[in-house]
Short mmCIF file of C-alpha atoms in Angstrom, two decimals:
data_model
loop_
_atom_site.label_atom_id
_atom_site.label_comp_id
_atom_site.label_asym_id
_atom_site.label_seq_id
_atom_site.Cartn_x
_atom_site.Cartn_y
_atom_site.Cartn_z
CA UNK A 1 55.38 109.34 95.74
CA UNK A 2 57.49 106.17 95.59
CA UNK A 3 55.71 104.69 92.56
CA UNK A 4 55.48 108.13 90.74
CA UNK A 5 59.11 108.42 89.88
CA UNK A 6 60.89 105.68 88.05
CA UNK A 7 64.38 106.25 89.65
CA UNK A 8 62.95 105.24 93.06
CA UNK A 9 61.50 102.03 91.60
CA UNK A 10 65.13 100.63 91.14
CA UNK A 11 66.27 97.90 93.31
CA UNK A 12 69.99 98.93 93.60
CA UNK A 13 71.58 102.28 94.13
CA UNK A 14 75.11 103.17 93.72
CA UNK A 15 76.63 106.48 94.85
CA UNK A 16 80.30 107.51 93.80
CA UNK A 17 82.23 110.78 93.77
CA UNK A 18 85.48 112.29 95.04
CA UNK A 19 86.38 111.51 98.79
CA UNK A 20 84.86 114.01 101.10
CA UNK A 21 81.86 115.10 98.96
CA UNK A 22 79.32 113.39 101.28
CA UNK A 23 78.69 110.17 99.55
CA UNK A 24 77.99 108.37 102.77
CA UNK A 25 75.54 111.18 103.86
CA UNK A 26 73.69 111.13 100.74
CA UNK A 27 73.51 107.34 100.62
CA UNK A 28 72.37 107.11 104.15
CA UNK A 29 69.68 109.85 103.67
CA UNK A 30 68.33 108.08 100.73
CA UNK A 31 68.26 104.78 102.59
CA UNK A 32 66.53 106.21 105.60
CA UNK A 33 63.83 107.86 103.37
CA UNK A 34 63.16 104.61 101.45
CA UNK A 35 62.93 102.72 104.76
CA UNK A 36 60.61 105.26 106.02
CA UNK A 37 58.15 104.64 103.26
CA UNK A 38 58.04 100.90 104.24
CA UNK A 39 60.62 99.52 101.83
CA UNK A 40 63.02 97.06 103.68
CA UNK A 41 66.34 98.65 102.65
CA UNK A 42 70.03 97.46 103.14
CA UNK A 43 72.56 100.20 103.21
CA UNK A 44 76.10 98.84 102.29
CA UNK A 45 79.23 100.69 102.56
CA UNK A 46 82.14 99.52 100.31
CA UNK A 47 84.48 102.50 101.19
CA UNK A 48 87.66 101.11 103.19
CA UNK A 49 87.46 104.54 105.24
CA UNK A 50 83.85 103.70 106.64
CA UNK A 51 81.89 106.30 107.97
CA UNK A 52 78.44 104.84 108.14
CA UNK A 53 78.54 104.54 111.83
CA UNK A 54 79.35 108.31 111.98
CA UNK A 55 76.53 109.34 109.68
CA UNK A 56 73.72 107.02 111.35
CA UNK A 57 75.30 107.69 114.92
CA UNK A 58 74.96 103.89 115.45
CA UNK A 59 77.71 101.44 115.80
CA UNK A 60 77.37 99.28 112.53
CA UNK A 61 80.43 97.05 111.96
CA UNK A 62 80.96 94.08 109.39
CA UNK A 63 77.80 92.29 110.05
CA UNK A 64 74.39 93.31 108.98
CA UNK A 65 72.72 95.35 111.75
CA UNK A 66 69.05 96.62 112.03
CA UNK A 67 69.08 100.39 112.61
CA UNK A 68 65.47 101.18 112.52
CA UNK A 69 62.28 99.19 111.49
CA UNK A 70 62.83 98.81 107.85
CA UNK A 71 66.60 99.91 107.77
CA UNK A 72 69.61 97.63 107.84
CA UNK A 73 73.25 98.61 107.43
CA UNK A 74 76.61 96.78 107.18
CA UNK A 75 80.08 98.14 106.66
CA UNK A 76 82.22 95.64 104.49
CA UNK A 77 85.53 94.75 106.09
CA UNK A 78 87.63 95.07 102.86
CA UNK A 79 90.88 93.44 104.33
CA UNK A 80 88.78 90.37 105.60
CA UNK A 81 87.11 90.06 102.29
CA UNK A 82 90.20 90.27 100.29
CA UNK A 83 91.71 87.71 102.40
CA UNK A 84 88.50 85.58 102.02
CA UNK A 85 88.43 86.02 98.24
CA UNK A 86 92.11 84.75 97.96
CA UNK A 87 91.45 81.78 100.23
CA UNK A 88 88.49 80.69 97.91
CA UNK A 89 90.91 81.13 94.93
CA UNK A 90 93.29 78.81 96.82
CA UNK A 91 90.46 76.30 97.28
CA UNK A 92 89.58 76.32 93.58
CA UNK A 93 93.19 75.79 92.87
CA UNK A 94 93.22 72.83 94.65
CA UNK A 95 90.50 71.28 92.54
CA UNK A 96 92.34 71.73 89.22
CA UNK A 97 96.16 72.08 89.93
CA UNK A 98 98.71 69.32 90.54
CA UNK A 99 99.91 68.88 93.88
CA UNK A 100 103.41 69.22 92.60
CA UNK A 101 102.97 72.86 91.74
CA UNK A 102 100.11 73.82 94.16
CA UNK A 103 102.38 75.13 96.89
CA UNK A 104 103.90 77.49 94.45
CA UNK A 105 100.65 78.65 93.18
CA UNK A 106 99.42 79.38 96.68
CA UNK A 107 102.48 81.38 97.38
CA UNK A 108 101.76 83.45 94.19
CA UNK A 109 98.11 83.86 95.45
CA UNK A 110 99.39 85.18 98.94
CA UNK A 111 101.41 87.83 96.95
CA UNK A 112 98.30 88.75 94.95
CA UNK A 113 96.99 90.41 98.11
CA UNK A 114 99.29 93.33 97.52
CA UNK A 115 98.76 93.44 93.68
CA UNK A 116 96.84 96.11 91.83
CA UNK A 117 93.19 94.78 91.32
CA UNK A 118 93.01 92.63 94.40
CA UNK A 119 90.81 95.23 96.10
CA UNK A 120 88.31 95.56 93.32
CA UNK A 121 88.14 91.79 92.49
CA UNK A 122 87.32 91.36 96.17
CA UNK A 123 84.56 94.04 96.15
CA UNK A 124 83.19 92.58 92.91
CA UNK A 125 82.75 89.30 94.84
CA UNK A 126 81.22 91.08 97.66
CA UNK A 127 78.57 92.86 95.44
CA UNK A 128 77.77 89.85 93.66
CA UNK A 129 77.14 88.03 96.99
CA UNK A 130 75.09 90.87 98.31
CA UNK A 131 72.99 90.99 95.37
CA UNK A 132 72.47 87.10 94.99
CA UNK A 133 71.92 86.44 98.71
CA UNK A 134 69.91 89.61 99.67
CA UNK A 135 67.92 90.52 96.70
CA UNK A 136 64.99 88.65 97.92
CA UNK A 137 65.34 89.72 101.45
CA UNK A 138 65.29 93.48 100.77
CA UNK A 139 63.21 95.81 98.61
CA UNK A 140 66.15 98.20 98.07
CA UNK A 141 69.95 97.85 98.47
CA UNK A 142 71.80 101.12 98.57
CA UNK A 143 75.65 101.11 97.90
CA UNK A 144 77.90 103.76 99.33
CA UNK A 145 81.09 103.18 97.04
CA UNK A 146 84.64 103.92 97.54
CA UNK A 147 85.93 107.17 96.02
CA UNK A 148 85.83 107.82 92.25
CA UNK A 149 89.09 106.11 91.25
CA UNK A 150 88.05 102.70 92.90
CA UNK A 151 84.58 102.73 91.38
CA UNK A 152 85.87 103.37 87.87
CA UNK A 153 88.14 100.45 88.11
CA UNK A 154 85.60 98.36 89.77
CA UNK A 155 82.77 98.71 87.12
CA UNK A 156 85.22 98.22 84.29
CA UNK A 157 86.28 94.95 85.53
CA UNK A 158 83.26 92.79 84.77
CA UNK A 159 83.51 93.47 80.97
CA UNK A 160 87.21 92.85 81.05
CA UNK A 161 86.94 89.63 83.14
CA UNK A 162 84.04 88.49 80.81
CA UNK A 163 86.19 88.60 77.90
CA UNK A 164 89.10 87.07 79.42
CA UNK A 165 87.14 84.07 80.87
CA UNK A 166 85.44 83.67 77.60
CA UNK A 167 88.92 83.25 75.99
CA UNK A 168 90.04 80.90 78.74
CA UNK A 169 86.90 78.70 78.18
CA UNK A 170 87.62 78.45 74.60
CA UNK A 171 91.26 77.67 75.16
CA UNK A 172 90.34 74.90 77.74
CA UNK A 173 87.69 73.44 75.21
CA UNK A 174 90.38 73.40 72.55
CA UNK A 175 92.94 71.57 74.89
CA UNK A 176 90.31 68.94 75.76
CA UNK A 177 89.54 68.41 72.09
CA UNK A 178 93.37 67.63 71.43
CA UNK A 179 93.56 65.58 74.46
CA UNK A 180 90.65 63.49 73.78
CA UNK A 181 90.70 63.72 70.06
CA UNK A 182 90.41 60.08 69.05
CA UNK A 183 87.44 59.52 71.56
CA UNK A 184 85.41 62.41 70.37
CA UNK A 185 83.60 61.38 67.39
CA UNK A 186 80.32 63.12 68.19
CA UNK A 187 79.15 66.16 69.90
CA UNK A 188 77.50 64.21 72.72
CA UNK A 189 80.77 62.80 73.74
CA UNK A 190 82.53 66.01 73.59
CA UNK A 191 79.86 67.84 75.88
CA UNK A 192 80.25 64.87 78.33
CA UNK A 193 83.92 65.50 78.59
CA UNK A 194 83.28 69.12 79.03
CA UNK A 195 80.79 68.59 81.86
CA UNK A 196 83.13 66.52 83.80
CA UNK A 197 86.33 68.78 83.45
CA UNK A 198 86.94 70.51 86.82
CA UNK A 199 89.00 73.42 85.25
CA UNK A 200 86.19 74.06 82.67
CA UNK A 201 83.50 73.95 85.54
CA UNK A 202 85.36 76.50 87.55
CA UNK A 203 85.75 78.84 84.75
CA UNK A 204 82.21 78.56 83.66
CA UNK A 205 80.79 79.21 87.12
CA UNK A 206 83.04 82.37 87.40
CA UNK A 207 81.98 83.70 84.03
CA UNK A 208 78.19 83.05 84.95
CA UNK A 209 78.79 85.04 88.24
CA UNK A 210 80.60 87.79 86.36
CA UNK A 211 77.66 87.90 83.69
CA UNK A 212 75.21 88.20 86.33
CA UNK A 213 76.94 91.00 88.06
CA UNK A 214 77.42 92.82 84.72
CA UNK A 215 73.75 92.53 83.74
CA UNK A 216 72.75 93.98 87.09
CA UNK A 217 75.21 96.83 86.65
CA UNK A 218 74.12 97.68 83.17
CA UNK A 219 70.26 97.20 83.75
CA UNK A 220 68.62 100.66 84.05
CA UNK A 221 65.37 98.90 85.08
CA UNK A 222 67.09 97.64 88.22
CA UNK A 223 70.10 99.91 88.93
CA UNK A 224 70.69 103.53 89.39
CA UNK A 225 74.06 105.20 89.43
CA UNK A 226 74.35 108.65 91.03
CA UNK A 227 77.27 110.84 91.42
CA UNK A 228 77.84 113.29 94.47
CA UNK A 229 79.66 116.49 93.90
CA UNK A 230 80.43 119.67 95.76
CA UNK A 231 80.45 123.45 94.54
CA UNK A 232 84.18 123.56 93.86
CA UNK A 233 86.15 123.32 90.55
CA UNK A 234 88.01 120.24 91.33
CA UNK A 235 85.09 118.14 92.66
CA UNK A 236 83.11 119.11 89.57
CA UNK A 237 85.97 118.16 87.13
CA UNK A 238 86.48 114.94 88.90
CA UNK A 239 82.80 114.23 88.87
CA UNK A 240 82.50 115.09 85.08
CA UNK A 241 85.54 112.64 84.30
CA UNK A 242 83.88 110.11 86.49
CA UNK A 243 80.68 110.41 84.55
CA UNK A 244 82.27 110.13 81.18
CA UNK A 245 84.44 107.05 82.11
CA UNK A 246 81.48 105.39 83.76
CA UNK A 247 79.37 105.85 80.59
CA UNK A 248 82.38 104.81 78.37
CA UNK A 249 82.19 101.35 80.41
CA UNK A 250 78.41 101.16 79.64
CA UNK A 251 77.16 102.32 82.92
CA UNK A 252 74.75 105.30 82.43
CA UNK A 253 74.90 107.79 85.33
CA UNK A 254 71.40 109.32 85.52
CA UNK A 255 71.53 111.30 88.71
CA UNK A 256 74.15 114.11 89.92
CA UNK A 257 73.52 115.04 93.66
CA UNK A 258 74.95 118.60 94.07
CA UNK A 259 75.70 118.64 97.88
CA UNK A 260 76.40 121.66 100.08
CA UNK A 261 74.74 123.77 97.22
CA UNK A 262 75.58 127.54 97.71
CA UNK A 263 73.93 128.97 94.54
CA UNK A 264 76.42 128.07 91.75
CA UNK A 265 73.62 126.02 89.94
CA UNK A 266 74.29 127.03 86.26
CA UNK A 267 77.98 125.59 86.55
CA UNK A 268 76.69 122.37 87.57
CA UNK A 269 74.01 122.23 84.96
CA UNK A 270 76.31 123.16 82.24
CA UNK A 271 78.67 120.38 83.36
CA UNK A 272 76.28 117.68 83.59
CA UNK A 273 73.76 118.46 80.96
CA UNK A 274 71.07 115.97 80.46
CA UNK A 275 71.34 114.52 83.98
CA UNK A 276 68.80 114.70 86.71
CA UNK A 277 70.44 117.17 89.15
CA UNK A 278 69.38 117.32 92.75
CA UNK A 279 70.43 120.46 94.81
CA UNK A 280 71.18 119.99 98.53
CA UNK A 281 71.81 123.17 100.21
CA UNK A 282 74.47 123.47 102.74
CA UNK A 283 73.33 122.79 106.29
CA UNK A 284 74.03 124.80 109.41
CA UNK A 285 74.68 121.44 111.12
CA UNK A 286 75.97 118.38 109.88
CA UNK A 287 73.20 115.88 109.06
CA UNK A 288 74.10 113.05 111.59
CA UNK A 289 71.79 110.66 113.15
CA UNK A 290 68.32 109.30 111.77
CA UNK A 291 66.49 112.48 112.67
CA UNK A 292 68.67 114.58 110.43
CA UNK A 293 69.18 112.13 107.75
CA UNK A 294 65.27 111.61 107.55
CA UNK A 295 64.96 115.13 106.89
CA UNK A 296 67.65 115.34 104.13
CA UNK A 297 66.14 112.23 102.68
CA UNK A 298 62.76 114.05 102.39
CA UNK A 299 64.63 116.86 100.81
CA UNK A 300 66.20 114.49 98.17
CA UNK A 301 62.72 112.59 97.39
CA UNK A 302 60.83 115.90 97.12
CA UNK A 303 63.15 116.76 94.10
CA UNK A 304 62.50 113.36 92.73
CA UNK A 305 58.83 113.52 92.86
#
């Protein structure tokens, strides 16, 4: 079955949706099902309000934990990651900024912890690190994302950052040309100056990281985006808006998981025309623990076969 449907051949799975619709349950069930088929799977929670431990009925925490033979899970500590990200920014600033203004810049970086976008930048850093460090260690990586609004800002950032960094790199190169104009009579000397400039090095490295991450997010051969929605007007409207905005950012949403289905199938098919729709019927008991998640995972895969 695993080789018969192309969606399951992706390396990375992202699930988004309104808070409370069951993203963690669906993400966990898919991860369990993939692991049961012999695929070494990493399940990652990016939601500040973690519920992986509750869904799996196993204490997870901020370090990768082995849950079963092929299933591993981690709940990312967002606050810790934000502090770590800003610490790395300070370290990079030390390489490129005069000591005279370094302390002032560090104060501004400390204030950035409370600024809009700090969460998304830190999470982008986490996703890049997980993909670059764990891609060879795991066959599949499933991301349980934060609620829709966070996810929309998250996926739009790489494109914006890429353009911003491209402009900063161009400006830095122009500044170097002006600074060393008399010495730069040929391109070889110019490239040598570029390669030795610390500021340019930091900017280029960051741009390469963003481009790598963006290529993964946009690559349908590697990555699948899914939306989880409930049978109520507001969740459906939010999910529809999320799909439209994700696709406006270049992210194609291929899968819609209609969780707690109670028979209103036509409403969903009309709202998400052209998408692959999975119907998960409402359960008498919450699917908590590996055993129940295994059954739910089989239900998901049976509709993808």
